[in-house]
Coordinates of C-alpha atoms and ligand atoms in Angstrom, one line a residue:
M105 CA 52.2 -6.7 22.7
E106 CA 52.3 -5.7 26.4
T107 CA 54.1 -8.3 28.8
K108 CA 51.6 -8.2 31.6
P109 CA 53.1 -8.6 35.2
A110 CA 52.5 -12.6 36.2
N111 CA 49.9 -14.0 37.7
N112 CA 50.6 -16.7 40.2
F113 CA 47.8 -17.3 42.9
L114 CA 49.7 -20.4 44.3
R115 CA 53.1 -18.4 44.8
A116 CA 50.9 -15.7 46.6
L117 CA 48.9 -18.4 48.5
I118 CA 52.0 -20.3 49.8
E119 CA 53.4 -16.7 51.0
Q120 CA 50.5 -16.7 53.0
E121 CA 50.4 -20.3 54.5
L122 CA 54.0 -19.6 55.0
E123 CA 53.4 -16.6 57.0
S124 CA 50.5 -18.2 59.1
G125 CA 52.7 -21.3 60.0
K126 CA 49.7 -23.3 58.0
A127 CA 52.6 -24.5 55.8
T128 CA 56.8 -24.8 57.1
E129 CA 58.4 -25.7 54.1
V130 CA 57.7 -26.2 50.4
M131 CA 58.3 -29.6 48.8
T132 CA 56.8 -30.1 45.1
R133 CA 56.9 -33.1 42.5
F134 CA 56.3 -32.9 38.8
P135 CA 54.4 -36.2 38.2
P136 CA 54.3 -37.2 34.3
E137 CA 52.6 -40.4 33.2
P138 CA 55.2 -41.9 30.6
N139 CA 52.8 -42.3 28.4
G140 CA 53.8 -39.4 25.5
F141 CA 56.5 -36.4 24.9
L142 CA 55.8 -33.4 27.0
H143 CA 54.1 -30.6 25.6
I144 CA 53.6 -26.6 26.4
G145 CA 51.0 -27.3 29.2
H146 CA 53.4 -29.7 31.3
A147 CA 56.2 -26.9 30.4
S148 CA 53.6 -24.4 32.4
S149 CA 53.4 -27.3 35.4
I150 CA 57.0 -27.6 35.2
C151 CA 57.9 -24.0 35.5
L152 CA 55.0 -23.6 38.2
N153 CA 56.5 -26.9 40.5
F154 CA 60.1 -26.4 40.2
G155 CA 59.5 -22.6 40.4
L156 CA 57.4 -22.6 43.4
A157 CA 60.0 -24.8 44.9
E158 CA 62.7 -23.1 43.9
H159 CA 61.2 -19.5 45.0
F160 CA 60.3 -20.9 48.5
G161 CA 63.7 -22.8 49.1
G162 CA 62.5 -26.2 49.1
H163 CA 62.9 -28.7 46.7
C164 CA 61.0 -30.7 43.7
N165 CA 60.7 -34.2 42.7
L166 CA 60.4 -35.9 39.6
R167 CA 58.1 -39.0 39.6
F168 CA 56.9 -40.9 36.5
D169 CA 53.2 -41.6 37.5
D170 CA 53.8 -45.6 36.2
T171 CA 50.5 -47.0 37.0
N172 CA 49.2 -47.6 33.7
P173 CA 52.0 -49.7 32.1
E174 CA 50.2 -50.4 28.7
K175 CA 50.6 -47.3 27.2
E176 CA 53.8 -46.3 29.2
S177 CA 57.7 -46.6 27.9
Q178 CA 61.3 -46.1 28.6
E179 CA 61.6 -43.9 25.3
Y180 CA 58.8 -41.6 27.0
I181 CA 60.8 -41.4 30.1
D182 CA 64.3 -40.5 28.8
A183 CA 62.7 -38.0 26.4
I184 CA 60.7 -36.3 29.6
Q185 CA 64.1 -36.3 31.2
R186 CA 66.0 -34.5 28.6
D187 CA 63.0 -31.9 28.1
I188 CA 62.8 -31.0 32.0
T189 CA 66.8 -30.7 31.8
W190 CA 66.8 -28.7 29.0
L191 CA 63.8 -26.5 30.1
G192 CA 66.7 -25.8 32.8
F193 CA 65.4 -27.2 35.8
A194 CA 67.1 -30.0 38.4
W195 CA 64.9 -32.3 40.3
Q196 CA 65.8 -33.4 43.6
G197 CA 68.0 -36.7 43.9
E198 CA 67.0 -39.7 41.6
V199 CA 64.4 -39.8 39.5
R200 CA 61.1 -41.7 41.5
Y201 CA 59.0 -44.0 40.2
A202 CA 55.2 -44.9 41.6
S203 CA 55.7 -48.3 40.5
S204 CA 59.1 -48.0 43.4
Y205 CA 56.2 -48.1 46.0
F206 CA 53.9 -50.8 44.8
Q207 CA 54.3 -53.0 47.7
Q208 CA 53.4 -50.3 50.0
F209 CA 50.2 -49.7 48.6
Y210 CA 49.5 -53.3 48.7
D211 CA 50.3 -53.2 52.2
W212 CA 48.1 -50.3 52.6
A213 CA 45.3 -52.2 50.6
I214 CA 45.5 -54.8 53.2
Y215 CA 44.9 -52.6 55.8
L216 CA 42.3 -50.4 54.8
V217 CA 40.4 -53.9 54.4
E218 CA 41.2 -54.8 57.9
Q219 CA 40.0 -51.5 59.0
G220 CA 36.8 -52.4 56.9
R221 CA 37.3 -49.8 54.4
A222 CA 37.7 -52.0 51.5
Y223 CA 36.2 -54.8 50.1
V224 CA 36.8 -57.2 46.5
C225 CA 33.8 -56.6 44.3
D226 CA 32.9 -59.0 41.5
L227 CA 30.2 -56.4 39.1
N228 CA 31.3 -56.3 35.6
A229 CA 32.2 -53.0 34.2
E230 CA 28.5 -52.9 33.0
Q231 CA 26.9 -53.5 36.1
A232 CA 29.3 -51.4 38.2
R233 CA 28.1 -48.4 35.9
E234 CA 24.3 -49.2 36.6
Y235 CA 24.9 -49.3 40.2
R236 CA 27.0 -46.4 40.4
G237 CA 24.1 -44.2 39.8
T238 CA 23.9 -40.4 37.8
L239 CA 24.6 -37.1 38.6
T240 CA 21.0 -36.7 39.9
E241 CA 20.3 -40.3 41.4
P242 CA 22.2 -41.5 44.0
G243 CA 23.9 -45.1 43.3
K244 CA 23.2 -48.6 45.1
D245 CA 25.7 -51.0 47.4
S246 CA 27.1 -53.8 45.8
P247 CA 26.1 -57.1 46.5
Y248 CA 29.8 -57.6 47.5
R249 CA 29.9 -54.7 49.7
N250 CA 29.5 -56.7 52.8
R251 CA 31.7 -59.5 52.5
S252 CA 33.9 -60.3 55.7
V253 CA 37.2 -59.4 56.1
E254 CA 39.0 -62.8 56.2
E255 CA 37.0 -63.7 52.8
N256 CA 38.1 -60.2 51.3
L257 CA 42.0 -60.7 52.2
K258 CA 41.6 -64.1 51.1
L259 CA 40.2 -62.7 47.6
L260 CA 42.9 -59.7 47.2
A261 CA 45.6 -62.2 47.7
G262 CA 44.3 -64.3 45.0
M263 CA 44.0 -61.1 42.7
K264 CA 47.5 -60.4 43.2
A265 CA 48.3 -64.2 42.6
G266 CA 46.6 -64.5 39.3
D267 CA 44.1 -66.7 40.5
F268 CA 41.4 -64.3 38.6
A269 CA 40.8 -62.9 35.2
E270 CA 41.1 -59.3 34.2
G271 CA 37.8 -57.4 34.9
E272 CA 36.8 -60.3 37.3
K273 CA 37.7 -58.9 40.1
V274 CA 38.2 -54.9 41.5
L275 CA 39.3 -53.7 44.8
R276 CA 37.0 -50.9 46.3
A277 CA 36.9 -48.2 48.8
K278 CA 33.7 -48.4 51.1
L279 CA 32.5 -45.0 51.0
D280 CA 29.0 -43.8 50.2
M281 CA 27.1 -45.0 47.3
A282 CA 25.1 -42.1 47.8
S283 CA 27.5 -39.0 47.8
P284 CA 26.3 -36.0 45.8
N285 CA 30.4 -36.4 44.3
M286 CA 30.5 -39.6 42.2
I287 CA 34.0 -40.0 42.9
M288 CA 33.3 -40.8 46.1
R289 CA 30.6 -44.0 45.3
D290 CA 33.5 -46.3 46.0
P291 CA 36.0 -46.1 43.9
I292 CA 38.3 -48.6 42.6
L293 CA 41.7 -48.8 44.1
Y294 CA 43.2 -52.1 42.2
R295 CA 42.6 -53.5 39.0
I296 CA 43.6 -56.4 37.6
R297 CA 46.2 -56.3 34.5
K298 CA 48.1 -59.0 33.1
I299 CA 50.5 -56.9 31.8
H300 CA 54.3 -56.4 31.9
H301 CA 55.8 -53.4 33.5
H302 CA 58.5 -51.4 32.1
Q303 CA 60.3 -51.3 35.5
T304 CA 58.7 -53.9 37.7
G305 CA 58.2 -56.3 34.8
N306 CA 56.0 -59.2 35.4
D307 CA 56.0 -58.8 39.6
W308 CA 52.3 -57.6 39.6
V309 CA 49.0 -58.8 37.9
I310 CA 47.2 -55.9 39.8
Y311 CA 47.9 -52.0 39.4
P312 CA 46.8 -49.2 41.4
T313 CA 44.4 -46.4 40.2
Y314 CA 45.4 -43.0 40.4
D315 CA 43.5 -42.4 43.0
F316 CA 45.0 -45.0 45.3
A317 CA 48.4 -43.9 44.3
H318 CA 48.7 -40.5 43.9
G319 CA 48.1 -39.0 47.2
Q320 CA 50.1 -41.9 49.0
E321 CA 53.3 -41.2 46.6
D322 CA 53.0 -37.8 47.7
A323 CA 53.1 -38.8 51.5
I324 CA 55.7 -41.0 50.9
E325 CA 58.3 -38.6 49.3
G326 CA 56.8 -35.4 51.8
I327 CA 55.6 -33.6 49.4
T328 CA 53.9 -30.5 51.1
H329 CA 51.7 -28.9 48.1
S330 CA 50.8 -31.3 45.4
I331 CA 49.3 -29.3 42.6
C332 CA 47.3 -30.5 39.8
T333 CA 45.1 -29.5 37.2
L334 CA 41.2 -28.5 37.7
E335 CA 39.7 -31.8 37.0
F336 CA 41.3 -33.3 39.7
E337 CA 39.1 -30.9 42.1
G338 CA 36.3 -33.6 42.9
H339 CA 39.0 -36.0 43.9
R340 CA 40.1 -33.7 46.8
P341 CA 37.8 -35.5 49.0
L342 CA 39.0 -38.9 48.3
Y343 CA 42.5 -37.7 48.3
N344 CA 41.9 -36.6 51.9
W345 CA 39.9 -39.5 53.0
F346 CA 43.2 -41.8 52.2
I347 CA 45.9 -39.5 54.0
E348 CA 43.4 -40.0 57.1
Q349 CA 42.4 -43.1 56.9
L350 CA 46.3 -44.7 56.6
P351 CA 49.2 -44.5 58.4
V352 CA 51.2 -42.3 55.8
P353 CA 54.2 -40.8 56.6
S354 CA 53.2 -36.7 56.2
T355 CA 50.1 -35.4 55.4
P356 CA 50.4 -33.5 51.8
R357 CA 47.6 -31.4 50.4
Q358 CA 46.3 -30.9 47.2
F359 CA 46.1 -27.6 44.9
E360 CA 44.1 -27.1 41.7
F361 CA 44.8 -24.4 39.3
G362 CA 43.6 -24.2 35.8
A363 CA 45.3 -25.9 32.8
L364 CA 47.2 -24.0 30.3
N365 CA 45.3 -24.2 26.6
L366 CA 46.5 -22.5 23.8
S367 CA 45.1 -21.3 21.0
Y368 CA 46.0 -23.4 17.2
T369 CA 47.1 -26.2 19.3
I370 CA 46.4 -29.3 20.8
T371 CA 47.7 -30.1 24.5
S372 CA 46.7 -33.6 25.2
K373 CA 49.1 -36.5 24.7
R374 CA 46.8 -38.7 23.5
K375 CA 46.1 -36.8 20.7
L376 CA 49.6 -35.8 19.8
K377 CA 50.2 -39.3 19.5
Q378 CA 47.4 -39.8 16.9
L379 CA 49.2 -37.1 14.7
V380 CA 52.5 -39.3 14.9
D381 CA 50.8 -42.5 14.8
E382 CA 49.0 -41.0 11.7
R383 CA 52.1 -39.8 10.2
V384 CA 50.6 -36.1 10.1
V385 CA 53.8 -35.3 11.6
E386 CA 56.8 -36.9 11.4
S387 CA 57.8 -37.7 15.0
W388 CA 57.4 -36.4 18.7
D389 CA 60.0 -33.9 18.0
D390 CA 58.6 -32.9 14.9
P391 CA 59.5 -28.7 14.6
R392 CA 55.4 -28.2 14.4
M393 CA 54.7 -30.2 17.6
P394 CA 53.6 -28.2 20.9
T395 CA 56.1 -30.7 22.5
I396 CA 58.8 -29.3 24.4
S397 CA 61.4 -31.5 21.9
G398 CA 59.2 -30.2 19.1
M399 CA 60.0 -26.8 20.3
R400 CA 62.9 -27.0 20.7
R401 CA 63.7 -28.8 17.4
R402 CA 62.3 -25.5 16.0
G403 CA 64.4 -22.9 17.5
Y404 CA 62.6 -21.8 20.5
S405 CA 65.1 -21.3 23.5
A406 CA 64.4 -22.8 27.1
K407 CA 64.4 -18.8 28.4
S408 CA 61.5 -18.0 26.3
I409 CA 59.4 -20.8 26.7
R410 CA 60.2 -20.0 30.5
R411 CA 59.3 -16.7 29.9
F412 CA 56.1 -17.5 28.2
C413 CA 55.0 -19.5 31.2
E414 CA 55.5 -16.8 33.4
M415 CA 53.9 -14.2 31.2
A416 CA 50.8 -16.5 30.7
G417 CA 50.7 -17.0 34.4
V418 CA 48.4 -19.6 36.7
S419 CA 44.9 -19.0 37.8
R420 CA 42.2 -20.6 39.3
S421 CA 40.0 -20.9 35.9
E422 CA 40.8 -22.5 32.7
G423 CA 41.2 -20.0 30.2
M424 CA 43.1 -19.9 26.9
V425 CA 46.0 -18.4 26.3
D426 CA 46.8 -16.6 22.8
V427 CA 49.7 -18.8 20.6
A428 CA 50.2 -15.0 19.4
M429 CA 51.6 -14.3 23.1
L430 CA 54.2 -17.6 22.9
E431 CA 55.4 -16.2 19.3
H432 CA 56.1 -12.9 20.4
A433 CA 58.6 -14.2 23.8
I434 CA 60.1 -16.3 21.0
R435 CA 60.7 -13.5 18.4
D436 CA 61.7 -11.1 21.2
D437 CA 64.4 -13.4 22.5
L438 CA 65.5 -13.5 18.9
N439 CA 65.4 -10.0 17.7
E440 CA 67.7 -9.4 20.7
N441 CA 70.0 -12.8 20.0
A442 CA 70.2 -14.4 17.0
P443 CA 73.4 -13.2 14.9
R444 CA 72.4 -12.0 11.2
A445 CA 72.8 -13.9 7.8
M446 CA 71.7 -13.9 4.5
C447 CA 70.0 -16.8 2.7
V448 CA 68.1 -16.8 -0.5
L449 CA 65.5 -19.0 -0.5
N450 CA 64.3 -19.0 -3.8
P451 CA 67.9 -18.2 -5.7
L452 CA 67.6 -16.1 -9.0
K453 CA 71.1 -15.9 -10.5
V454 CA 72.3 -12.3 -11.3
V455 CA 75.4 -11.5 -13.0
L456 CA 76.9 -7.7 -12.9
T457 CA 78.1 -6.9 -16.6
N458 CA 80.8 -3.8 -15.3
Y459 CA 82.2 -6.1 -12.0
P460 CA 85.3 -8.3 -13.0
Q461 CA 84.1 -11.6 -13.0
D462 CA 87.4 -12.9 -11.6
Q463 CA 87.7 -10.9 -8.6
T464 CA 86.1 -11.6 -5.1
E465 CA 85.6 -8.7 -2.5
V466 CA 85.6 -9.8 1.3
L467 CA 83.3 -7.8 3.4
T468 CA 82.8 -7.3 6.7
I469 CA 79.7 -7.3 8.6
A470 CA 78.2 -6.9 11.5
C471 CA 76.4 -9.9 13.1
H472 CA 73.8 -7.7 14.8
P473 CA 72.7 -4.4 13.9
S474 CA 72.8 -2.8 17.9
R475 CA 74.8 -5.8 19.7
E476 CA 78.7 -5.1 18.9
E477 CA 79.9 -7.4 21.3
L478 CA 78.1 -10.8 18.8
G479 CA 81.2 -9.6 16.5
S480 CA 81.5 -9.5 12.8
R481 CA 81.3 -12.0 9.7
K482 CA 83.1 -12.4 6.2
V483 CA 80.9 -12.2 3.2
P484 CA 82.0 -12.8 -0.3
F485 CA 81.0 -10.5 -2.9
S486 CA 81.3 -11.3 -6.2
G487 CA 80.1 -10.9 -9.9
E488 CA 77.7 -13.5 -9.9
L489 CA 75.3 -13.6 -7.0
Y490 CA 71.8 -14.6 -6.3
I491 CA 68.9 -12.6 -5.4
D492 CA 65.2 -13.9 -4.4
M493 CA 62.9 -14.7 -7.3
D494 CA 60.2 -12.8 -5.4
D495 CA 63.0 -9.5 -5.6
F496 CA 62.6 -9.1 -9.2
R497 CA 59.8 -7.5 -11.2
E498 CA 60.4 -6.8 -15.0
E499 CA 57.6 -4.1 -14.2
A500 CA 56.1 -2.7 -11.2
N501 CA 54.5 0.1 -9.8
K502 CA 56.3 2.3 -6.7
K503 CA 54.9 -0.6 -4.0
F504 CA 57.2 -2.6 -4.7
K505 CA 60.4 -1.0 -3.4
R506 CA 62.8 -4.3 -4.6
L507 CA 64.5 -4.7 -8.1
V508 CA 63.0 -3.6 -11.4
L509 CA 63.9 -3.8 -15.1
G510 CA 65.7 0.0 -15.6
K511 CA 65.2 0.7 -11.7
R512 CA 67.8 0.6 -9.3
V513 CA 67.9 -1.1 -5.4
R514 CA 70.8 -1.8 -2.5
L515 CA 72.0 -5.1 -1.7
R516 CA 72.0 -5.4 1.9
N517 CA 75.1 -4.4 3.6
A518 CA 77.0 -3.8 0.2
Y519 CA 76.3 -1.9 -3.6
V520 CA 73.3 -0.4 -5.1
I521 CA 72.9 -2.2 -8.5
E522 CA 70.8 -1.2 -11.6
A523 CA 69.1 -4.2 -13.8
D524 CA 69.3 -3.8 -17.6
Q525 CA 68.0 -7.0 -18.7
A526 CA 66.2 -10.1 -17.8
I527 CA 66.8 -13.6 -19.5
K528 CA 64.7 -15.9 -20.1
N529 CA 64.7 -19.6 -21.0
E530 CA 62.2 -21.1 -23.6
A531 CA 59.5 -21.3 -21.6
G532 CA 59.4 -17.7 -20.6
D533 CA 60.5 -17.8 -17.1
I534 CA 63.3 -15.5 -16.3
V535 CA 66.7 -17.1 -15.1
E536 CA 69.1 -14.6 -15.2
I537 CA 69.3 -10.9 -14.6
R538 CA 72.0 -8.5 -16.0
A539 CA 72.7 -5.5 -14.1
R540 CA 75.7 -3.4 -13.3
I541 CA 76.8 -1.8 -9.9
I542 CA 77.3 1.5 -9.1
E543 CA 80.1 2.7 -8.3
N544 CA 81.1 4.1 -5.3
T545 CA 78.1 2.7 -3.5
L546 CA 79.4 0.7 -0.7
G547 CA 78.0 2.7 2.3
E548 CA 77.4 5.8 0.5
N549 CA 74.7 7.2 -2.0
P550 CA 75.0 6.8 -5.3
E551 CA 76.7 10.6 -6.7
D552 CA 74.1 11.0 -9.5
G553 CA 71.8 11.5 -6.9
I554 CA 69.2 8.4 -8.0
K555 CA 68.6 6.8 -4.5
P556 CA 67.7 3.4 -4.8
K557 CA 63.8 2.9 -2.9
G558 CA 64.7 -0.6 -1.1
V559 CA 67.1 -2.7 0.2
I560 CA 67.2 -6.5 -0.9
H561 CA 69.4 -9.5 0.7
W562 CA 72.0 -11.9 -2.0
V563 CA 74.4 -14.3 -1.5
A564 CA 77.5 -14.6 -3.8
A565 CA 78.0 -17.3 -5.9
A566 CA 81.7 -17.6 -5.0
G567 CA 81.9 -19.5 -1.4
G568 CA 78.0 -19.6 -1.3
K569 CA 76.5 -23.1 -0.6
R570 CA 73.3 -25.0 -1.2
A571 CA 70.9 -25.9 1.8
K572 CA 67.8 -27.5 2.4
V573 CA 65.2 -25.1 4.5
K574 CA 61.8 -26.5 6.1
L575 CA 59.4 -23.6 5.9
Y576 CA 57.1 -24.5 9.3
D577 CA 53.7 -22.7 10.1
R578 CA 50.9 -23.3 12.8
L579 CA 49.9 -26.8 12.4
F580 CA 46.1 -25.7 12.8
N581 CA 44.2 -23.5 11.1
D582 CA 41.6 -23.6 13.8
Q583 CA 41.9 -21.6 16.8
A584 CA 40.5 -24.0 18.8
P585 CA 40.8 -27.0 16.7
D586 CA 39.6 -30.1 19.5
R587 CA 36.7 -27.6 20.7
G588 CA 33.2 -28.9 21.4
D589 CA 32.5 -31.7 18.6
K590 CA 35.5 -30.9 16.4
N591 CA 37.6 -33.3 15.1
F592 CA 41.6 -31.6 15.2
M593 CA 42.4 -33.9 12.1
D594 CA 39.7 -31.7 10.1
H595 CA 41.5 -28.5 11.1
I596 CA 45.3 -29.5 9.9
N597 CA 46.9 -26.4 8.3
A598 CA 48.1 -27.8 4.9
A599 CA 50.8 -25.5 4.3
S600 CA 52.4 -26.2 7.4
L601 CA 55.4 -27.3 5.9
R602 CA 57.4 -26.5 2.6
V603 CA 60.7 -27.9 1.8
V604 CA 62.6 -25.4 -0.2
E605 CA 65.8 -28.0 -1.6
E606 CA 68.3 -25.5 -3.0
A607 CA 68.2 -22.2 -0.6
W608 CA 71.6 -20.2 -0.9
I609 CA 73.5 -19.5 2.0
E610 CA 76.2 -17.0 3.0
P611 CA 79.6 -19.2 3.7
S612 CA 79.4 -17.8 7.6
L613 CA 76.4 -20.5 7.9
L614 CA 78.7 -23.0 7.2
D615 CA 80.1 -23.1 10.8
A616 CA 76.6 -22.9 12.2
V617 CA 76.0 -25.7 14.8
P618 CA 73.0 -27.6 15.4
E619 CA 70.3 -25.8 17.1
Q620 CA 72.2 -22.5 16.6
V621 CA 69.6 -19.7 15.4
F622 CA 69.8 -17.0 13.0
Q623 CA 68.0 -14.2 11.7
F624 CA 68.0 -14.7 8.4
E625 CA 67.4 -11.1 7.0
R626 CA 64.2 -10.2 5.8
E627 CA 63.0 -13.8 5.7
G628 CA 62.6 -14.5 9.7
Y629 CA 64.2 -16.6 12.1
F630 CA 66.0 -20.1 11.0
V631 CA 67.8 -22.7 13.3
A632 CA 69.9 -25.3 12.2
D633 CA 68.4 -29.0 12.5
R634 CA 69.4 -30.2 15.7
F635 CA 69.6 -33.8 14.0
E636 CA 70.0 -33.2 9.9
H637 CA 71.6 -30.2 9.7
S638 CA 76.0 -30.7 9.0
S639 CA 78.1 -28.0 7.2
E640 CA 78.2 -30.7 4.0
T641 CA 74.6 -30.8 4.3
P642 CA 73.2 -28.1 6.1
V643 CA 69.7 -28.3 6.6
F644 CA 68.0 -25.1 8.1
N645 CA 63.6 -25.0 10.2
K646 CA 62.2 -21.9 9.8
T647 CA 61.7 -20.9 14.0
I648 CA 59.6 -17.9 13.4
G649 CA 58.7 -14.9 11.0
L650 CA 59.8 -11.9 11.8
R651 CA 56.5 -10.0 12.1
D652 CA 52.9 -12.3 12.9
T653 CA 51.5 -12.9 9.9
W654 CA 48.4 -14.4 11.3
N655 CA 47.1 -10.8 12.1
N656 CA 46.3 -11.3 15.6
Ligands
ATP1380 P1 47.5 -34.9 28.8 O1 46.2 -35.0 29.1 O2 48.3 -34.3 27.9 O3 47.9 -36.5 28.7 P2 48.0 -35.5 31.6 O4 47.7 -34.3 33.0 O5 47.5 -36.7 31.6 O6 48.3 -34.7 30.4 P3 50.3 -35.9 32.8 O7 51.8 -36.7 32.9 O8 49.6 -36.8 33.9 O9 49.5 -35.8 31.8 O10 50.8 -35.0 33.3 C1 51.5 -34.5 34.4 C2 51.5 -33.1 35.0 O11 51.5 -32.2 33.8 C3 50.1 -32.9 36.0 O12 50.5 -32.5 37.3 C4 49.4 -32.2 35.1 O13 48.2 -31.8 35.6 C5 50.1 -31.4 34.3 N1 49.5 -30.6 33.2 C6 49.1 -31.4 32.2 N2 48.5 -30.7 30.8 C7 49.0 -29.5 31.3 C8 48.2 -28.3 30.9 N3 47.9 -28.1 29.8 N4 48.8 -27.1 31.3 C9 49.0 -27.5 32.9 N5 49.8 -28.5 33.3 C10 49.2 -29.6 32.6
MG1381 MG1 47.0 -38.0 33.3

């Protein structure tokens, strides 16, 4: 696959702004709502925001946009910080919270009321919908729109003091109920929500809306370029209106870009949460999840995720990026960096009848075919070993370049062997192969000129160990599992996880540390599980196969 040069229109645009003097510095922020783990779409936004700040010598803040407490939690706050750090970025100063500005927002709400720019409205949700109009019909003024400043101040204070029930009153901006932009039709600034907040406890029973909070958070922090996804384009006039109306300390501007969509993937925290809640996956960091934590546990490196985000680019419109591009970035990195090892997933015992049964020789094998600096490992060879069940057939045509009864095959990095006999159990299943090594074939062709057709991997019985291996595949079997009226739950790939309880690994793998990735020869890339792996109970996750089998 071609690696395209990165397209990032925001980088180009900011460059122009700095040249023309429209901007003099670049301060960005990454503003997650702590209501789930971060996913690959967020990774793209992180690379963009931190990347622009870095590129232009500015800074990027991490700010939790925690204005919606019932869906938020400390667990998510911790996970988000861990993921950003792991991706390789550092925010400026302390972590920030929108909630630490709640008093300031409230003061500014009073200011708007005093200016005659905001009012308390008693319409219930259904009535408000009717008054709002439609895309083609203007809305109608609320009957509460002309309350006096004094009355509004009193009611707002009452809302804050908890005198009213949830839904009984809201604070709205006094804008234009006939605006063609529905967002400008007297938007809500505050709602009554009598719930505990993870940062501010029970201090507040009214919470600001995204619209009333976000731009003001940016202004407080001195953000210059407030970057968000396209669905906020229509909110930009409102963003600017607040900045113009309020005595804010700086004048940030909003810029929109097209969100990253990946084929065979969903990027919505709400839907990812449903997968966790309904036990389709084990957790937010299940290796099948497109979360940063999930990809990490799957064995994707931070560098290759960053590389993918750069390759996918940043554009003005939303498009679909092929997941094969992400997988390509992962494979590229692992092919270059993962040490090689051998693991037999479906072990079939081979007894070498002409090899002394009490002998073990230790072979020294390079860890990487082209990178000597990755060193070598000791691999025992003995008269009893395991090959993969799929690598043996009693009879086969010429296309089958593995071990066949009466034929030869090379054991990777070791001898050529020839199979003499397949031993079966009562049910007729093959349980053991009797074979012979061909003398003097370590690194040499057979002296009799009968060359083996193929090479297979193996692990000696001596010194090897059982391991659990989890074979992962794509979670969805549909390119766009949540597009249109599709329900993503109907497109789960039933074969997205297969657990092999008794694979057989070579002894060098007992030194693997959690999160270390290997290429298991001929099988793919595998990572020692971040949480479950130890040398006593080895557990490996399949990161990705050696090549794309989804024929993209
Ligand atoms: P979700 O819909 O998954 O809940 P969100 O946008 O509501 O996503 P936030 O926590 O508000 O989640 O997002 C933090 C930042 O990440 C925002 O600036 C948002 O624009 C950006 N972001 C979210 N999803 C994507 C995506 N798919 N591609 C690029 N940026 C994204
Ligand atoms: Mg959001």
